[in-house]
């Protein structure tokens, strides 16, 4: 991975929470349309890494550069970063539970985000068709008028992935998408993510090694806030350090 | 587009129909235009109640839909009243002064008239000069513009400062209370130029219409209030019917998530805060001519807390709920506190409602919050047989103003 075709480049980033270094001189880069898995023990800083990229947490030092113009994401608000093309799925499913599946997808659909344009916006036929198509993809086609709070845990995770796809981001950050899913649901999720990675970069954080194996992509191991190892899954699983801090537990 | 709006929000037609029927009934029973069954003073009470319903709807938009518990919207309401009150008082005094000066040999100059008006209005606070804030008071249209601009600009500046620093939850509520208190204290001072604790009075008389009896005038204001409430309902229902309403509810339940979808949450909050402040100002401008008097006591922090109580009792997050809550509680409250409710003699103690009403109201608020979070509006759900989701006690989102389990309805 050279800096030339990187979509996201994180270099020398550190974050300290009350004296505790959650991210320690982390450097990391993702290419356009790359699928990447991140693994690491609890507290390794995986979620914090996503917080930094999406503007939720400001690092103490380091650079986060985005796109072919190498724009810095650090001065931007969460909403601006999202509009620039970074989408994020949280560790726990977060959908708008008091609203229907259709309303959730319409909210995420890539359209103007300002208050005035939203006030006068009404869905076109194309918008509704796109929502139907997405619902089909995430297996919720027959659930559109249901309040999303009533969906099962797995369905909520998919709805959230559907909302991410609706945003049409260039980079998708996905935090533990398979947590709490049944085996069948996990397989569907793998398919969704691999499909998504054909048109955009996708970074998946996951603890489940079988899930990672099915993704069949380059793996980065985080430990104590920095990269411990990087490579294919087979390569990683043979690394003695990785076995010691993560796999051997 | 219009038809789909009405189809998506069937409550609009019901609401407008009920309001029209109510207005017609009151008109036919009024002293000014009907049988005289309803005394003029009660027509005024009803007209004022409609204005309270309007401001409660604004409160529902900011709290029930957006999740921001503003405890300052009655300040905007009172400011609207002050702005229109200034014109009413100035214009009427001007007519009196001109009449008084008519007997003098030379026709009065505009300056003499202004001075005369100033002495009349500010004699009570020992002033004889018109303060600068009265510069436009002679013009109806200018003061009407201020009814919108003053609450709107104060809300815009306050909201910009508060939302930009991401103040939420209890802290924001306290800030809005502080704003209300500061405004009230400022108005209490005589040198503010709004007659200190005397406030503005005689607002029930429209300038130049002394010949029109109050029984007729009260109906005009009643109609205006009904029209204001109807238009306000249409506007609010339209605002929340589409994606905009969807964004507001999303902010209420999980504002962090809305940011990651690319919406600038602060801009939405500021927009709604300002628009609702303007609606509150307009409602106040309709209310105080019917009340006849306004003073800084109207900006007491407690008034804005009552507003939240009305919306909670009516059921937040549904516009008709806010209207029902405001109408019900304010009418019942004026019945109890107006000395019309009979005392209850328990032998050893006599319950005087004037003293006990606030306690009853407080207890009902607690009871509704705990046992019927959907409030009076939830009765409609009973009729429509809409279920409440079983979420094992979980709220619908992590935001501080998010819906609680009992407030939501399953589809
Ligand atoms: N806002 C915060 N304040 C204080 N400490 C924090 C904060 N956010 C994260 N941390 C700490 O930083 C470390 C990294 O946390 P992070 O959530 O990034 O781990 P993770 O790799 O996502 O772990 P998991 O696999 O459990 O999700 C943890 O020790 C955590 O306690
Ligand atoms: Mg995590």
XYZ file of C-alpha atoms and ligand atoms in Angstrom:
692
model
C 0.000 0.000 0.000
C 1.612 3.248 -1.076
C 0.298 6.674 -0.212
C -0.482 7.252 -3.885
C -3.766 5.387 -4.190
C -4.814 5.447 -0.532
C -8.376 6.524 0.163
C -7.770 6.960 3.884
C -4.392 7.485 5.425
C -3.933 7.623 9.174
C -0.420 8.420 10.349
C 1.168 8.812 13.747
C -2.162 9.212 15.547
C -2.315 9.116 19.346
C -5.185 9.623 21.785
C -5.025 9.778 25.552
C -8.059 9.419 27.838
C -7.280 10.668 31.348
C -3.662 9.659 31.027
C -4.450 6.312 29.365
C -3.123 5.929 25.822
C -5.962 4.286 23.917
C -4.312 4.887 20.520
C -0.550 4.958 20.345
C 1.197 6.289 17.252
C -1.177 4.416 14.946
C -0.497 4.393 11.228
C -2.838 2.707 8.840
C -4.047 3.077 5.318
C -6.915 1.855 3.182
C -7.036 1.795 -0.594
C -9.998 2.553 -2.812
C -12.398 -0.462 -2.949
C -10.416 -2.451 -0.432
C -11.979 -4.879 2.022
C -10.078 -4.984 5.292
C -10.634 -6.752 8.575
C -9.395 -5.434 11.906
C -9.029 -7.758 14.849
C -7.580 -7.317 18.310
C -8.311 -7.948 21.972
C -10.913 -5.949 23.909
C -9.730 -2.430 24.531
C -7.208 -2.551 21.683
C -8.582 0.724 20.325
C -10.615 -0.549 17.360
C -13.712 1.482 18.149
C -11.617 4.493 19.121
C -9.936 4.319 15.702
C -13.370 4.620 14.080
C -14.261 7.460 16.445
C -11.214 9.355 15.233
C -11.868 8.844 11.540
C -15.534 9.856 11.858
C -14.811 12.993 13.907
C -16.271 11.833 17.207
C -12.910 11.891 18.988
C -10.144 14.400 18.303
C -6.646 12.881 18.457
C -3.866 14.553 20.426
C -1.464 14.228 17.522
C -1.162 12.725 14.070
C -2.800 13.100 10.677
C -5.910 11.669 9.081
C -5.972 12.297 5.333
C -8.835 11.569 2.984
C -9.352 11.113 -0.749
C -7.208 11.930 -3.745
C -6.760 15.514 -2.553
C -5.478 14.256 0.818
C -7.862 16.459 2.733
C -7.433 16.418 6.506
C -10.506 15.079 8.313
C -9.381 16.416 11.666
C -10.911 19.877 11.505
C -14.235 18.628 10.153
C -17.487 17.973 12.057
C -19.084 14.525 12.131
C -21.697 15.629 9.620
C -19.109 17.041 7.218
C -17.050 13.851 7.358
C -20.161 11.792 6.694
C -21.007 13.994 3.723
C -17.445 13.642 2.434
C -18.155 9.900 2.117
C -17.377 8.089 5.354
C -20.188 5.875 6.617
C -20.195 4.120 9.951
C -21.952 1.229 11.582
C -21.857 1.117 15.350
C -21.028 -1.792 17.598
C -24.574 -1.944 18.950
C -27.260 -1.663 16.279
C -28.389 1.940 16.104
C -31.440 2.558 13.981
C -34.203 5.048 14.696
C -36.512 2.769 16.586
C -39.600 4.977 16.620
C -39.565 5.179 12.825
C -40.424 2.684 10.133
C -37.876 0.749 8.123
C -38.786 2.870 5.120
C -38.334 6.140 7.019
C -34.953 4.965 8.276
C -33.786 4.183 4.751
C -35.179 7.448 3.346
C -33.271 9.358 6.028
C -30.036 7.728 4.968
C -30.600 8.051 1.223
C -28.035 10.244 -0.436
C -29.866 13.563 -0.859
C -29.296 17.177 0.258
C -28.891 17.378 4.049
C -29.602 21.054 4.838
C -32.707 21.976 6.880
C -34.354 23.987 4.112
C -33.851 21.436 1.351
C -35.060 18.682 3.666
C -38.138 20.722 4.617
C -39.326 20.887 1.020
C -38.053 17.473 -0.015
C -40.527 14.784 -0.998
C -39.447 11.340 -2.185
C -39.453 10.802 -5.935
C -40.357 7.509 -7.574
C -36.652 6.841 -8.012
C -36.023 7.368 -4.292
C -38.771 4.953 -3.325
C -37.555 2.424 -5.851
C -34.041 2.663 -4.436
C -35.414 2.081 -0.936
C -37.264 -1.007 -2.158
C -34.130 -2.282 -3.811
C -32.083 -1.779 -0.640
C -34.757 -3.439 1.477
C -34.619 -6.394 -0.902
C -30.869 -6.584 -0.543
C -30.925 -6.586 3.261
C -33.839 -9.016 3.381
C -36.367 -6.541 4.808
C -38.554 -6.026 1.749
C -41.685 -7.158 3.583
C -40.888 -5.069 6.668
C -40.898 -1.567 5.155
C -43.929 -0.173 7.038
C -42.881 -1.682 10.373
C -41.406 0.372 13.177
C -37.749 -0.587 13.234
C -37.800 -0.944 17.028
C -39.864 -4.084 16.488
C -37.270 -5.817 14.337
C -35.091 -8.633 15.635
C -31.510 -7.887 16.611
C -30.140 -9.298 13.362
C -32.679 -7.404 11.264
C -31.671 -4.160 12.967
C -28.032 -4.844 12.117
C -29.015 -5.334 8.479
C -31.167 -2.246 8.454
C -28.183 -0.312 9.686
C -26.042 -1.793 6.927
C -28.807 -0.904 4.465
C -28.776 2.675 5.725
C -25.026 2.775 5.191
C -25.400 1.542 1.638
C -28.125 4.133 1.064
C -25.650 6.838 2.070
C -23.383 5.644 -0.766
C -20.181 6.247 1.165
C -16.734 5.711 -0.353
C -15.538 4.194 2.895
C -17.620 2.022 5.167
C -16.511 1.459 8.756
C -18.320 -1.506 10.280
C -17.951 -2.292 13.988
C -18.722 -5.903 14.982
C -21.562 -6.490 12.515
C -22.002 -10.155 13.410
C -22.275 -9.745 17.173
C -25.388 -11.500 18.434
C -26.247 -13.011 15.057
C -27.135 -16.604 14.286
C -24.939 -18.568 11.884
C -27.341 -18.045 8.981
C -27.530 -14.327 9.681
C -23.739 -14.119 9.761
C -23.468 -15.657 6.319
C -25.950 -13.167 4.900
C -23.958 -10.355 6.513
C -20.712 -11.619 4.957
C -22.340 -11.584 1.543
C -23.625 -8.047 2.078
C -20.212 -6.733 3.084
C -18.314 -8.476 0.291
C -20.847 -7.182 -2.188
C -20.476 -3.650 -0.784
C -16.688 -3.851 -1.059
C -16.915 -4.251 -4.838
C -17.837 -0.606 -5.181
C -16.247 1.003 -2.104
C -13.709 0.469 0.647
C -14.978 -1.478 3.658
C -13.275 -1.842 7.034
C -14.737 -4.508 9.294
C -13.951 -4.904 12.982
C -14.862 -8.374 14.224
C -13.919 -10.895 16.902
C -15.331 -13.954 15.170
C -12.484 -15.668 13.314
C -14.783 -17.764 11.118
C -16.472 -14.584 9.997
C -13.086 -13.048 9.177
C -12.070 -16.160 7.262
C -15.194 -15.902 5.099
C -14.428 -12.269 4.315
C -11.196 -13.527 2.766
C -9.229 -10.281 2.885
C -6.188 -8.599 4.362
C -6.232 -8.489 8.169
C -4.792 -5.890 10.531
C -4.193 -6.782 14.175
C -4.449 -3.920 16.667
C -2.948 -4.187 20.111
C -2.670 -1.473 22.755
C -3.510 1.214 20.258
C -1.088 0.360 17.458
C -0.690 -2.114 14.633
C 0.828 -5.398 15.790
C 0.715 -7.282 12.500
C -0.796 -7.059 9.041
C -1.290 -9.585 6.242
C -3.393 -12.527 5.147
C -5.278 -14.433 7.795
C -2.982 -17.436 7.446
C 0.047 -15.235 7.836
C -1.442 -13.541 10.898
C -2.461 -16.716 12.648
C 1.128 -17.972 12.484
C 2.545 -14.810 14.044
C 3.731 -15.725 17.578
C 3.033 -12.247 18.970
C -0.522 -12.327 17.675
C -1.017 -15.786 19.134
C 0.220 -14.528 22.472
C -1.938 -11.389 22.799
C -5.043 -12.439 20.964
C -5.483 -15.891 19.544
C -3.937 -17.825 22.370
C -6.398 -16.625 24.995
C -48.358 16.807 -2.950
C -51.155 18.385 -0.894
C -53.360 15.340 -1.136
C -50.547 13.063 -0.041
C -49.875 15.410 2.910
C -53.505 15.080 4.027
C -53.453 11.344 3.469
C -50.315 10.962 5.561
C -51.683 13.151 8.351
C -55.409 12.467 8.643
C -55.437 14.259 12.016
C -55.272 17.595 10.164
C -58.784 17.340 8.761
C -60.179 16.097 12.057
C -58.492 18.887 13.902
C -59.578 21.662 11.555
C -63.119 20.288 11.504
C -63.340 20.208 15.294
C -61.872 23.692 15.545
C -64.346 25.080 13.006
C -67.257 23.470 14.826
C -66.069 24.852 18.149
C -65.655 28.348 16.702
C -69.113 28.258 15.179
C -70.697 27.061 18.425
C -69.023 29.761 20.483
C -70.041 32.388 17.919
C -73.696 31.316 18.003
C -73.724 31.375 21.799
C -71.763 34.633 22.216
C -73.143 37.955 23.440
C -71.796 39.821 20.427
C -73.096 37.589 17.631
C -75.453 35.065 19.140
C -77.773 34.128 21.942
C -75.604 35.500 24.737
C -75.394 32.174 26.575
C -71.625 32.520 26.880
C -70.620 35.697 28.714
C -68.029 37.934 27.074
C -65.507 37.305 29.829
C -65.656 33.585 29.088
C -65.330 34.197 25.344
C -62.087 35.960 26.202
C -60.978 33.030 28.314
C -61.695 30.672 25.423
C -59.855 32.917 22.963
C -56.871 33.068 25.274
C -56.990 29.293 25.664
C -56.695 28.923 21.881
C -53.525 31.033 22.023
C -52.139 28.819 24.777
C -52.885 25.803 22.576
C -50.866 27.443 19.816
C -47.824 28.007 22.012
C -48.181 24.469 23.410
C -47.963 23.175 19.852
C -44.730 25.093 19.382
C -43.503 23.522 22.620
C -44.392 20.099 21.281
C -42.387 20.755 18.141
C -39.274 21.636 20.118
C -39.676 19.126 22.950
C -41.969 16.342 21.754
C -40.467 16.087 18.283
C -36.913 17.387 18.654
C -36.321 16.343 22.251
C -35.122 19.753 23.459
C -36.805 20.553 26.766
C -36.880 24.331 26.429
C -38.126 25.975 29.587
C -38.136 29.443 28.077
C -40.799 29.516 25.418
C -43.275 31.484 27.524
C -40.697 34.286 27.504
C -41.012 34.444 23.716
C -44.782 34.365 24.134
C -44.665 37.345 26.513
C -42.237 39.239 24.306
C -44.676 38.912 21.408
C -47.351 40.315 23.723
C -45.144 43.240 24.725
C -44.352 44.128 21.128
C -47.983 44.332 20.059
C -48.954 45.863 23.414
C -46.606 48.786 22.771
C -48.468 49.722 19.620
C -51.891 49.262 21.251
C -50.935 51.482 24.144
C -49.193 54.111 22.060
C -51.896 54.408 19.430
C -54.706 54.704 21.952
C -52.841 57.239 24.070
C -52.029 59.221 20.953
C -55.737 59.582 20.154
C -56.446 60.811 23.691
C -53.564 63.297 23.580
C -54.626 64.653 20.191
C -58.158 65.160 21.504
C -56.860 66.964 24.577
C -54.629 69.229 22.508
C -57.392 69.993 20.014
C -58.723 72.790 22.212
C -55.433 74.714 22.155
C -55.264 77.709 19.750
C -52.427 76.354 17.595
C -52.571 72.813 16.072
C -50.118 70.573 17.996
C -46.764 69.692 16.407
C -45.810 66.006 16.106
C -43.204 66.610 18.810
C -45.862 67.947 21.181
C -47.984 64.875 20.534
C -45.052 62.570 21.186
C -44.235 64.377 24.411
C -47.852 64.196 25.483
C -47.964 60.467 24.814
C -44.728 59.967 26.735
C -46.050 61.786 29.803
C -49.280 59.798 29.699
C -47.576 56.432 29.383
C -44.544 56.990 31.581
C -46.027 59.195 34.288
C -46.489 56.113 36.477
C -42.780 55.350 36.472
C -41.803 59.009 36.816
C -40.659 59.463 33.234
C -41.665 61.993 30.641
C -39.573 60.955 27.679
C -40.221 58.202 25.231
C -37.485 55.526 25.647
C -35.675 54.508 22.471
C -37.358 51.111 22.343
C -40.620 52.933 21.659
C -39.198 54.512 18.518
C -41.438 52.455 16.233
C -44.409 52.127 18.572
C -46.546 54.503 16.497
C -46.500 52.067 13.572
C -48.683 48.975 13.670
C -46.711 47.224 10.943
C -43.364 47.958 12.545
C -44.504 46.531 15.879
C -46.030 43.506 14.114
C -42.648 42.932 12.505
C -41.081 43.134 15.976
C -43.551 40.520 17.255
C -41.732 38.149 14.892
C -38.246 39.634 14.969
C -37.647 40.113 18.691
C -38.447 36.542 19.823
C -36.896 35.201 16.622
C -33.595 37.024 17.023
C -33.275 36.315 20.735
C -33.923 32.629 20.047
C -31.461 32.670 17.161
C -28.640 34.191 19.204
C -29.337 32.147 22.333
C -29.734 28.940 20.323
C -26.612 29.576 18.292
C -24.525 29.961 21.440
C -26.094 26.994 23.239
C -26.327 24.446 20.423
C -22.913 25.296 18.991
C -21.369 24.279 22.318
C -23.511 21.128 22.244
C -25.339 21.926 25.463
C -28.092 19.322 25.853
C -30.491 17.822 28.356
C -30.867 19.312 31.804
C -28.142 21.877 31.189
C -30.002 23.323 28.241
C -33.245 23.432 30.227
C -31.488 25.339 33.000
C -29.977 27.757 30.511
C -33.404 28.518 29.047
C -34.739 29.117 32.556
C -31.865 31.480 33.218
C -32.667 33.343 30.000
C -36.314 33.705 31.049
C -35.380 34.912 34.497
C -32.870 37.409 33.134
C -35.458 38.843 30.729
C -38.053 39.092 33.496
C -35.660 40.847 35.868
C -34.654 43.230 33.113
C -38.273 44.070 32.377
C -38.998 44.630 36.076
C -36.635 47.598 36.082
C -38.325 50.920 35.524
C -35.546 52.290 33.325
C -35.864 49.449 30.827
C -38.551 51.563 29.197
C -41.442 49.106 29.425
C -42.994 50.544 32.590
C -41.362 48.127 35.020
C -43.736 46.053 37.086
C -46.721 48.125 35.907
C -46.386 46.529 32.535
C -48.647 47.568 29.695
C -52.383 47.895 30.255
C -55.629 48.762 28.527
C -54.691 46.412 25.694
C -58.263 45.157 25.276
C -59.229 48.365 23.440
C -58.335 48.675 19.791
C -57.383 52.279 18.964
C -60.150 54.229 17.222
C -62.722 51.518 17.850
C -64.092 52.770 21.169
C -67.596 52.493 19.746
C -67.259 48.734 19.283
C -68.479 46.967 22.433
C -66.224 44.376 24.088
C -68.804 41.679 23.383
C -68.153 42.155 19.656
C -64.428 42.878 19.903
C -63.862 39.763 21.996
C -65.312 37.691 19.152
C -62.949 39.274 16.653
C -60.001 38.238 18.779
C -61.547 34.832 19.315
C -61.800 34.311 15.560
C -58.274 35.554 15.052
C -57.038 33.136 17.715
C -58.940 30.236 16.150
C -57.515 31.114 12.735
C -54.038 31.367 14.258
C -54.365 27.958 15.875
C -55.710 26.394 12.669
C -52.908 27.848 10.545
C -50.353 26.931 13.185
C -51.595 23.348 13.188
C -51.403 23.155 9.403
C -47.878 24.550 9.425
C -46.605 22.299 12.223
C -48.287 19.212 10.761
C -46.716 19.943 7.389
C -43.283 20.483 8.949
C -43.348 17.160 10.805
C -45.077 15.143 8.085
C -42.135 14.622 5.765
C -38.461 13.909 6.017
C -37.926 17.012 8.130
C -40.085 15.513 10.882
C -38.209 12.284 10.455
C -34.898 14.086 11.062
C -36.329 15.829 14.136
C -37.509 12.576 15.689
C -34.166 11.016 14.864
C -32.391 13.876 16.668
C -34.700 13.408 19.637
C -33.882 9.712 19.945
C -30.244 9.518 18.868
C -28.595 12.743 17.820
C -25.082 11.309 17.535
C -26.303 8.841 14.928
C -27.939 11.642 12.949
C -24.594 13.417 12.754
C -22.942 10.324 11.290
C -25.640 10.289 8.621
C -24.365 13.688 7.531
C -27.029 15.971 9.002
C -25.795 19.066 10.819
C -27.829 18.505 13.980
C -27.078 21.963 15.375
C -28.584 23.680 12.338
C -31.798 21.714 12.724
C -32.037 22.494 16.416
C -31.425 26.164 15.790
C -34.021 26.218 13.014
C -36.719 24.605 15.152
C -35.859 26.635 18.239
C -36.172 29.876 16.269
C -39.331 28.948 14.366
C -41.073 27.830 17.546
C -40.008 31.039 19.308
C -41.643 33.010 16.492
C -44.840 30.950 16.761
C -44.801 31.583 20.516
C -44.378 35.334 19.904
C -47.339 35.409 17.519
C -49.467 33.461 19.988
C -48.573 35.987 22.674
C -49.500 38.885 20.401
C -52.972 37.338 20.040
C -53.262 36.508 23.735
C -52.469 39.745 25.541
C -55.049 41.986 23.852
C -57.598 39.531 25.240
C -55.991 39.504 28.663
C -55.897 43.310 28.589
C -52.679 43.605 30.547
C -49.122 42.314 30.436
C -46.387 42.692 33.022
C -43.002 41.102 33.677
C -44.663 38.514 35.922
C -45.734 36.837 32.686
C -42.106 35.940 32.050
C -41.738 34.182 35.378
C -39.728 30.979 34.871
C -42.653 28.948 36.236
C -44.827 29.910 33.245
C -42.545 28.030 30.881
C -42.525 25.043 33.203
C -46.339 24.986 33.098
C -46.090 24.920 29.329
C -44.014 21.739 29.513
C -46.519 20.265 31.990
C -49.397 20.926 29.581
C -47.581 19.183 26.759
C -46.642 16.248 28.983
C -50.217 15.851 30.206
C -51.505 16.094 26.633
C -48.888 13.639 25.366
C -45.744 14.802 23.626
C -44.793 14.015 20.074
C -48.313 14.449 18.718
C -49.583 17.917 17.898
C -53.178 17.359 18.931
C -51.912 16.046 22.261
C -50.290 19.389 23.023
C -53.508 21.204 22.082
C -55.682 18.935 24.224
C -53.265 19.215 27.154
C -53.065 23.004 27.032
C -56.822 23.454 26.647
C -57.753 20.951 29.312
C -55.248 21.952 31.972
C -55.546 25.715 31.514
C -59.361 25.646 31.542
C -59.569 23.340 34.539
C -56.917 25.399 36.238
C -58.803 28.659 35.723
C -61.942 26.972 37.045
C -60.186 25.876 40.226
C -58.179 29.023 40.825
C -60.978 31.379 39.789
C -62.888 30.454 42.940
C -65.632 28.769 40.911
C -64.916 25.274 42.189
C -66.902 24.595 45.366
C -64.872 24.066 48.536
C -64.903 20.578 50.021
C -65.717 20.490 53.718
C -64.212 17.438 55.367
C -65.464 18.394 58.851
C -62.012 18.791 60.329
C -60.606 20.612 57.301
C -61.984 22.577 54.373
C -60.223 22.025 51.065
C -60.042 25.363 49.316
C -59.200 24.696 45.691
C -57.466 28.013 45.240
C -54.808 26.716 47.637
C -54.872 23.066 46.656
C -55.092 23.223 42.891
C -51.350 23.446 42.316
C -50.839 20.333 44.393
C -53.493 18.492 42.400
C -51.811 19.621 39.178
C -48.402 18.522 40.425
C -49.727 15.107 41.427
C -51.518 14.646 38.099
C -48.293 15.497 36.313
C -46.398 12.876 38.286
C -49.186 10.342 37.737
C -49.320 10.921 33.979
C -45.550 10.741 33.679
C -45.428 7.424 35.496
C -48.656 5.663 34.541
C -49.743 7.162 31.211
C -46.707 8.522 29.370
C -48.794 9.056 26.248
C -50.958 11.534 28.154
C -54.488 12.483 27.151
C -53.542 12.097 23.471
C -52.986 8.416 24.199
C -56.778 8.037 24.434
C -56.825 8.352 20.646
C -54.491 5.346 20.462
C -56.964 3.393 22.565
C -59.667 4.196 20.027
C -57.396 3.336 17.116
C -56.184 0.247 18.984
C -52.542 1.110 18.491
C -50.219 -0.936 20.650
C -47.358 0.283 22.800
C -44.197 -1.688 22.055
C -42.821 -3.902 24.780
C -39.189 -2.891 25.072
C -38.632 -4.196 28.600
C -38.317 -0.671 29.870
C -35.748 0.523 27.338
C -35.947 4.031 25.880
C -36.044 4.451 22.111
C -32.637 6.033 21.971
C -29.680 7.302 23.935
C -30.404 11.046 23.524
C -31.551 12.831 26.665
C -34.915 13.844 25.223
C -35.596 10.475 23.595
C -38.978 8.779 23.739
C -39.508 6.414 26.614
C -40.992 2.979 26.032
C -44.477 4.089 27.044
C -44.536 7.136 24.792
C -44.123 5.185 21.576
C -46.770 3.415 19.554
C -46.176 0.334 17.457
C -47.456 0.544 13.888
N -14.412 8.190 25.886
C -13.520 7.434 26.551
N -13.072 7.822 27.760
C -12.169 7.074 28.440
N -11.650 5.924 27.981
C -12.066 5.485 26.781
C -13.011 6.217 26.002
N -13.236 5.542 24.858
C -12.457 4.438 24.920
N -11.755 4.403 26.066
C -10.783 3.386 26.443
O -9.904 3.192 25.362
C -9.588 1.818 25.198
C -9.920 1.384 23.790
O -11.315 1.271 23.672
P -12.073 0.800 22.360
O -13.513 0.934 22.624
O -11.515 1.518 21.202
O -11.671 -0.732 22.305
P -12.131 -1.839 21.256
O -10.906 -2.287 20.591
O -13.219 -1.329 20.407
O -12.644 -2.959 22.233
P -13.891 -3.976 22.080
O -13.389 -5.138 21.330
O -14.189 -4.334 23.497
O -14.994 -3.243 21.411
C -10.362 1.064 26.253
O -9.494 0.776 27.325
C -11.422 2.032 26.683
O -11.743 1.850 28.035
Mg -15.241 -1.713 20.206
